[in-house]
Coordinates of C-alpha atoms in Angstrom, one line a residue:
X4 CA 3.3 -33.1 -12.5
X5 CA 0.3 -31.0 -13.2
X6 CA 0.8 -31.9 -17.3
X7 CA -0.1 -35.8 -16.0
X8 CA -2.3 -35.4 -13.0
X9 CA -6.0 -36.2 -13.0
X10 CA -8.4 -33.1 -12.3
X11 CA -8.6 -34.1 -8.4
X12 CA -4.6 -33.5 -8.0
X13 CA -4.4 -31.0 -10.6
X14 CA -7.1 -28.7 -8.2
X15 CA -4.9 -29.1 -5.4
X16 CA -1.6 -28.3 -7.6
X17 CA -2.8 -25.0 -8.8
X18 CA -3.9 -24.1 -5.4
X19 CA -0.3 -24.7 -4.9
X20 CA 0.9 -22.3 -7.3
X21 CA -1.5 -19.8 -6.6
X22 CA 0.6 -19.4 -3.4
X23 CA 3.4 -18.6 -5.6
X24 CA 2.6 -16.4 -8.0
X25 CA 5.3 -14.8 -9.2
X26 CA 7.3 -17.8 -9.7
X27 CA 3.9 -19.8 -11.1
X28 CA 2.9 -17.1 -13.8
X29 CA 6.8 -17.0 -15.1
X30 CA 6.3 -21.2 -15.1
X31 CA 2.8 -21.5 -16.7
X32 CA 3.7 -18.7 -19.4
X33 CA 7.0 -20.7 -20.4
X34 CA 5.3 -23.6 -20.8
X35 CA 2.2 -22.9 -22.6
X36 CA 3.7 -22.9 -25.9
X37 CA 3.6 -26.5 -27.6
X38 CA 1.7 -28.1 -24.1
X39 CA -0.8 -30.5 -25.2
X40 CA -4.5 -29.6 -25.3
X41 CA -5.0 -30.3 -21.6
X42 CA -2.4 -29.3 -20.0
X43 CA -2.5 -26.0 -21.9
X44 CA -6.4 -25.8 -21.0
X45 CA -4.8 -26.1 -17.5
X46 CA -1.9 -23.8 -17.6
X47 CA -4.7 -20.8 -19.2
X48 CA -6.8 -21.7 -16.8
X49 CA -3.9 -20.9 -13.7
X50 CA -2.9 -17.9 -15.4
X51 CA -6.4 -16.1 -15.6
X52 CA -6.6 -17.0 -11.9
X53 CA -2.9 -15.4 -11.3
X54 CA -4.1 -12.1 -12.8
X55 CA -3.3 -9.7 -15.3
X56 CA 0.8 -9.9 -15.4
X57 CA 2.6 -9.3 -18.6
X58 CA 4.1 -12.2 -19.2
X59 CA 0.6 -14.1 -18.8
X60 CA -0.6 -11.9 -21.6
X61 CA 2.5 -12.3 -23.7
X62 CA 2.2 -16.2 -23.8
X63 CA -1.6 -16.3 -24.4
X64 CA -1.8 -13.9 -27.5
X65 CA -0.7 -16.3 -29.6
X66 CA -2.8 -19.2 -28.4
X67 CA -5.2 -17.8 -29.7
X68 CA -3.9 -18.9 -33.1
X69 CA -3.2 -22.3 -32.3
X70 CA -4.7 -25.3 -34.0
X71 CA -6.6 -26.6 -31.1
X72 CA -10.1 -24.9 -30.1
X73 CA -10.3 -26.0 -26.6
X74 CA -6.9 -24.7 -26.0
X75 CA -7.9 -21.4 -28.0
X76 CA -11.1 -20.9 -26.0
X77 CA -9.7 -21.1 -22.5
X78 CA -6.7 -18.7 -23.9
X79 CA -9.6 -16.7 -24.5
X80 CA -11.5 -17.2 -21.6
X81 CA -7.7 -16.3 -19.8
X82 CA -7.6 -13.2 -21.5
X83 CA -11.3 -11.9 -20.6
X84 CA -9.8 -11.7 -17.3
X85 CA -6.9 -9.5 -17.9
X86 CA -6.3 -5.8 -18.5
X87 CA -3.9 -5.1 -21.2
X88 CA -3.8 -2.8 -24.2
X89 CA -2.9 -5.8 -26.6
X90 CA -5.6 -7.9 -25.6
X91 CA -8.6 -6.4 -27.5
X92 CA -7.2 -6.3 -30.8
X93 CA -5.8 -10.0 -30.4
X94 CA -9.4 -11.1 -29.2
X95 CA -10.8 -9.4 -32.3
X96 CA -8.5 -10.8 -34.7
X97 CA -9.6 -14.2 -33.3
X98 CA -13.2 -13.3 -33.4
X99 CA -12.8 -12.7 -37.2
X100 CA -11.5 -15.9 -38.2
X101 CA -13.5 -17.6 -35.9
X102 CA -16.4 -19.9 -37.8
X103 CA -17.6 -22.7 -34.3
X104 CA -20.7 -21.1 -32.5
X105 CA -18.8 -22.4 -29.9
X106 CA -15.4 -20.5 -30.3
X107 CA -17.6 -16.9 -31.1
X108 CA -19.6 -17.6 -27.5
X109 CA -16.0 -17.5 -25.6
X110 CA -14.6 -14.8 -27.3
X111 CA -17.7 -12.9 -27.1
X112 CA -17.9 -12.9 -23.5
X113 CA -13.8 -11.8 -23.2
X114 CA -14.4 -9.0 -25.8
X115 CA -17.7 -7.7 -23.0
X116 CA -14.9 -7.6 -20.3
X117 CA -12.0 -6.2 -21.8
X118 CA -13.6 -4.4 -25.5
X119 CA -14.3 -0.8 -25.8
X120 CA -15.8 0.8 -29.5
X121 CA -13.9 -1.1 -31.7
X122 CA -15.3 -4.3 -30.1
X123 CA -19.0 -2.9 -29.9
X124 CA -18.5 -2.2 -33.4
X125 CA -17.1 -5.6 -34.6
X126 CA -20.4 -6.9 -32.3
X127 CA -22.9 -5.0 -33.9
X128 CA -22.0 -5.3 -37.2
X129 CA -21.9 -9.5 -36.8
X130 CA -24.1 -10.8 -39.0
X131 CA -26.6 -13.4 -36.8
X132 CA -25.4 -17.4 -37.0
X133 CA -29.0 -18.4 -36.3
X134 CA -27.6 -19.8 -32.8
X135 CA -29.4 -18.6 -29.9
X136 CA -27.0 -18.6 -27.1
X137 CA -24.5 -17.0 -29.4
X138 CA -26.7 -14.6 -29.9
X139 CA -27.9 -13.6 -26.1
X140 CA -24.1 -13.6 -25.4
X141 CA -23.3 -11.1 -28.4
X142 CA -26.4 -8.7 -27.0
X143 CA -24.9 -8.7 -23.2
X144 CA -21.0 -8.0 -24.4
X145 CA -22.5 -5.6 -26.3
X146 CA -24.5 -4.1 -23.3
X147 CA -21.3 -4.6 -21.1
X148 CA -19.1 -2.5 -23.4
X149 CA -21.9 0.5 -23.4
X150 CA -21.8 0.9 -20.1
X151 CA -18.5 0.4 -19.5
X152 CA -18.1 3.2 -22.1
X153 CA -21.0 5.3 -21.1
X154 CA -18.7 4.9 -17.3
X155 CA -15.8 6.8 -18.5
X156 CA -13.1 6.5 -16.4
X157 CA -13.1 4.6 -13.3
X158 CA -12.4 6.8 -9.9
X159 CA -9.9 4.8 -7.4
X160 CA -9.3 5.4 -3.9
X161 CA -6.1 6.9 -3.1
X162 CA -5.4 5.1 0.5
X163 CA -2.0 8.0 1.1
X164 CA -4.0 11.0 1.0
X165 CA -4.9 13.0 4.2
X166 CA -8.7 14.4 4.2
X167 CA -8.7 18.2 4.4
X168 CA -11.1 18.1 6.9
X169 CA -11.7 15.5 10.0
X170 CA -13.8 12.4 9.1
X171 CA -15.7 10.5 11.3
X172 CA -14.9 6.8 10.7
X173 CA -16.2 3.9 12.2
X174 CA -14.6 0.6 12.4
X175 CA -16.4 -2.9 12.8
X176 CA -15.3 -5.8 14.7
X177 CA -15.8 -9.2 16.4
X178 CA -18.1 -8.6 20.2
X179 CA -15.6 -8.8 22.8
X180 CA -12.6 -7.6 20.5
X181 CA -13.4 -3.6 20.7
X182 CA -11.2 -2.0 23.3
X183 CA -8.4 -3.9 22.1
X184 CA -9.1 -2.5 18.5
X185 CA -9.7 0.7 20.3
X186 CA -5.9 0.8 21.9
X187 CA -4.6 -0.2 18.3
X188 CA -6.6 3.0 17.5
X189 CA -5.5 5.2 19.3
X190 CA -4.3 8.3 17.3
X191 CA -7.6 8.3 16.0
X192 CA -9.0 9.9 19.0
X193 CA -11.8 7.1 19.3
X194 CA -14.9 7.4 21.4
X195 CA -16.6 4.8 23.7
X196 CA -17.4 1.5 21.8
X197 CA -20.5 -0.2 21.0
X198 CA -20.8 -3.9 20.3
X199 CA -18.6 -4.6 18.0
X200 CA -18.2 -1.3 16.4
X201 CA -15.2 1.2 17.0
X202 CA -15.9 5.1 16.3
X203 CA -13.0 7.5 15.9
X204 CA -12.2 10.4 13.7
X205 CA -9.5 10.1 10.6
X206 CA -7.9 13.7 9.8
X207 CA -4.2 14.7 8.9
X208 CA -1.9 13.7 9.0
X209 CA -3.4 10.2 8.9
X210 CA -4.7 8.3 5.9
X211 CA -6.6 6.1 4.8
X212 CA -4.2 3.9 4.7
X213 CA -3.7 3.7 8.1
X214 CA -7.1 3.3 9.2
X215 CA -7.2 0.1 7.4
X216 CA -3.9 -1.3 8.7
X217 CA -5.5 -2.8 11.7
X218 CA -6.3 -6.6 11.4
X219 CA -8.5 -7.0 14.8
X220 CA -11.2 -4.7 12.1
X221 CA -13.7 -6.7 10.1
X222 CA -14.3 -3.1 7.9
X223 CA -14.5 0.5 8.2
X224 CA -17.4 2.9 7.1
X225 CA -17.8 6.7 6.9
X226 CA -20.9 7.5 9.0
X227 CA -23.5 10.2 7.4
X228 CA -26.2 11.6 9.1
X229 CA -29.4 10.2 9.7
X230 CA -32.3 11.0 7.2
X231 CA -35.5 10.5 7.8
X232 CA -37.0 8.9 4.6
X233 CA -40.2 12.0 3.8
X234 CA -43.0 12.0 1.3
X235 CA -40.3 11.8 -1.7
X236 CA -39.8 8.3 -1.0
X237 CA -36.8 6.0 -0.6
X238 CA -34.7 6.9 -3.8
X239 CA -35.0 10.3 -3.0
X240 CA -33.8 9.9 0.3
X241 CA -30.7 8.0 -0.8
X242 CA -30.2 10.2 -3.9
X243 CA -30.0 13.2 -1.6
X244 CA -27.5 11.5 1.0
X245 CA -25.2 10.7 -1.5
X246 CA -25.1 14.3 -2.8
X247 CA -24.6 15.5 0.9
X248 CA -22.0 17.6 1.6
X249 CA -21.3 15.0 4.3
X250 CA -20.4 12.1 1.8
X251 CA -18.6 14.7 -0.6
X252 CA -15.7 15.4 1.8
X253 CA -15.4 11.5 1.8
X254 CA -15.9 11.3 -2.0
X255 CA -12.8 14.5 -2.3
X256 CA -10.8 13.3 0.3
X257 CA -9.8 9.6 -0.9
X258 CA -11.1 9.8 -5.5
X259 CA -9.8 13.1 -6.4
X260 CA -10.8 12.0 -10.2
X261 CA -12.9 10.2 -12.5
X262 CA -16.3 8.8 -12.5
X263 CA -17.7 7.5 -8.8
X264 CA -19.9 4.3 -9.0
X265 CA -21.7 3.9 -6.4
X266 CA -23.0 0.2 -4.5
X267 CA -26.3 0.7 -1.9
X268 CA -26.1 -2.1 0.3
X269 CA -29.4 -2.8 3.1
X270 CA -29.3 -4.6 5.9
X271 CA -31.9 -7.2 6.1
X272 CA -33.6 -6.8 3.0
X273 CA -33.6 -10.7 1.7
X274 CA -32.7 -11.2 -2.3
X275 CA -32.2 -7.7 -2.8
X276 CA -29.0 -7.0 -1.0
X277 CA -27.5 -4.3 -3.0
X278 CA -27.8 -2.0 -5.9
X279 CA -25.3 -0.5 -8.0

């Protein structure tokens, strides 16, 4: 059905098999080899949006070799959404033989997602095509893998490990919905509410995990002291609550390893929102 349906049914199909993932990947992948140009535009297209799952990577590596461009451009566009050790040497391969501006704009945008130094270097060494576009996309992979490199590896919250020391937490919530969050809370020792906020304590034996089983909560936040922003300014003051011993038990307790990223987020402040 979705190989024959026009782009109005085949939007609500794939939302259809996006409730069905598992069963939808195994599908897509099986028939991706041989579909026509649109349906296999389709079936890359559902896959990238089903995630990275192995046998989504396995059936769009060689698409990439296929006669048809469209069909190899939205493998590749698939692909630049997926984590997987074969991808970046497949994408480079196809960058190589590639000769369409338009084919080297795709694959140069997947390579910035998923390349590391072998795909900076392939980048660099590119000799210009005297296409604009191609070249701004070539200069922000580039910039992408840098910093993705310059990043090292990414730090990830482990949700099952128990702080060493108690944390205060806070919980937000719909107005009107906090005692009832607050009885769902209850091992977590929580103090009198506020509109639509929920304060409490995490410490062992409870997790992380825990504290974000309850579905009544909108989010959860560590609280750190207030500072008061002083003569150094605004970036100071943020630099040095980040570096507080405060937001270091938080940092210890749930990334034991690799690089922290950190996202600023202000309240009210129009375009600017957040910072990274």
């Amino acid at each position: 059905m979705l190989a024959d349906a026009d782009d109005d049914l085949g939007v609500k199909l794939e939302r259809a098999l996006l409730r069905k993932p598992d069963s939808a990947s195994k599908a897509a992948a099986l028939h991706l080899a041989g579909a026509a140009s649109a349906f296999a535009v389709r079936l890359c297209r559902l896959l990238s949006k089903l995630g990275s799952r192995e046998e989504s990577v396995t059936a769009l590596l060689p698409t990439l070799t296929v006669d048809d461009s469209r069909t190899r451009r939205a493998a590749a566009r698939a692909l630049g959404n997926m984590q997987d050790a074969r991808i970046e040497d497949a994408l480079l391969a196809a960058w190589e033989k590639a000769t369409a501006p338009e084919e080297r704009k795709v694959l140069a945008d997947a390579l910035g997602k998923t390349g590391g130094p072998k795909a900076l270097r392939a980048l660099s060494s590119a000799e210009p095509r005297g296409d604009a576009l191609l070249d701004k996309k070539q200069t922000r992979a580039k910039l992408a893998i840098s910093r993705t490199i310059a990043r090292g590896d990414h730090a990830e919250i482990d949700t099952s490990r128990r702080p060493k020391v108690a944390l205060p937490i806070v919980w937000r919530c719909r107005d009107g919905l906090e005692e009832m969050l607050a009885t769902e809370l209850a091992d977590f020792a929580t103090r009198k509410v506020t509109p639509g906020r929920v304060p409490g304590t995490l410490e062992s034996p409870l997790t992380l995990a825990r504290a974000l089983e309850p579905r009544l909560a909108l989010s959860l936040a560590f609280p750190l002291p207030e500072l008061r922003i002083g003569k150094a300014g605004l970036a100071a003051t943020i630099v040095a609550a980040i570096l507080s011993s405060d937001a270091a038990a938080v940092f210890d307790a749930f990334t034991p390893k690799g690089t922290i990223t950190v996202r600023l987020s202000f309240t009210g402040a129009g375009h600017q929102r957040a910072l990274a």
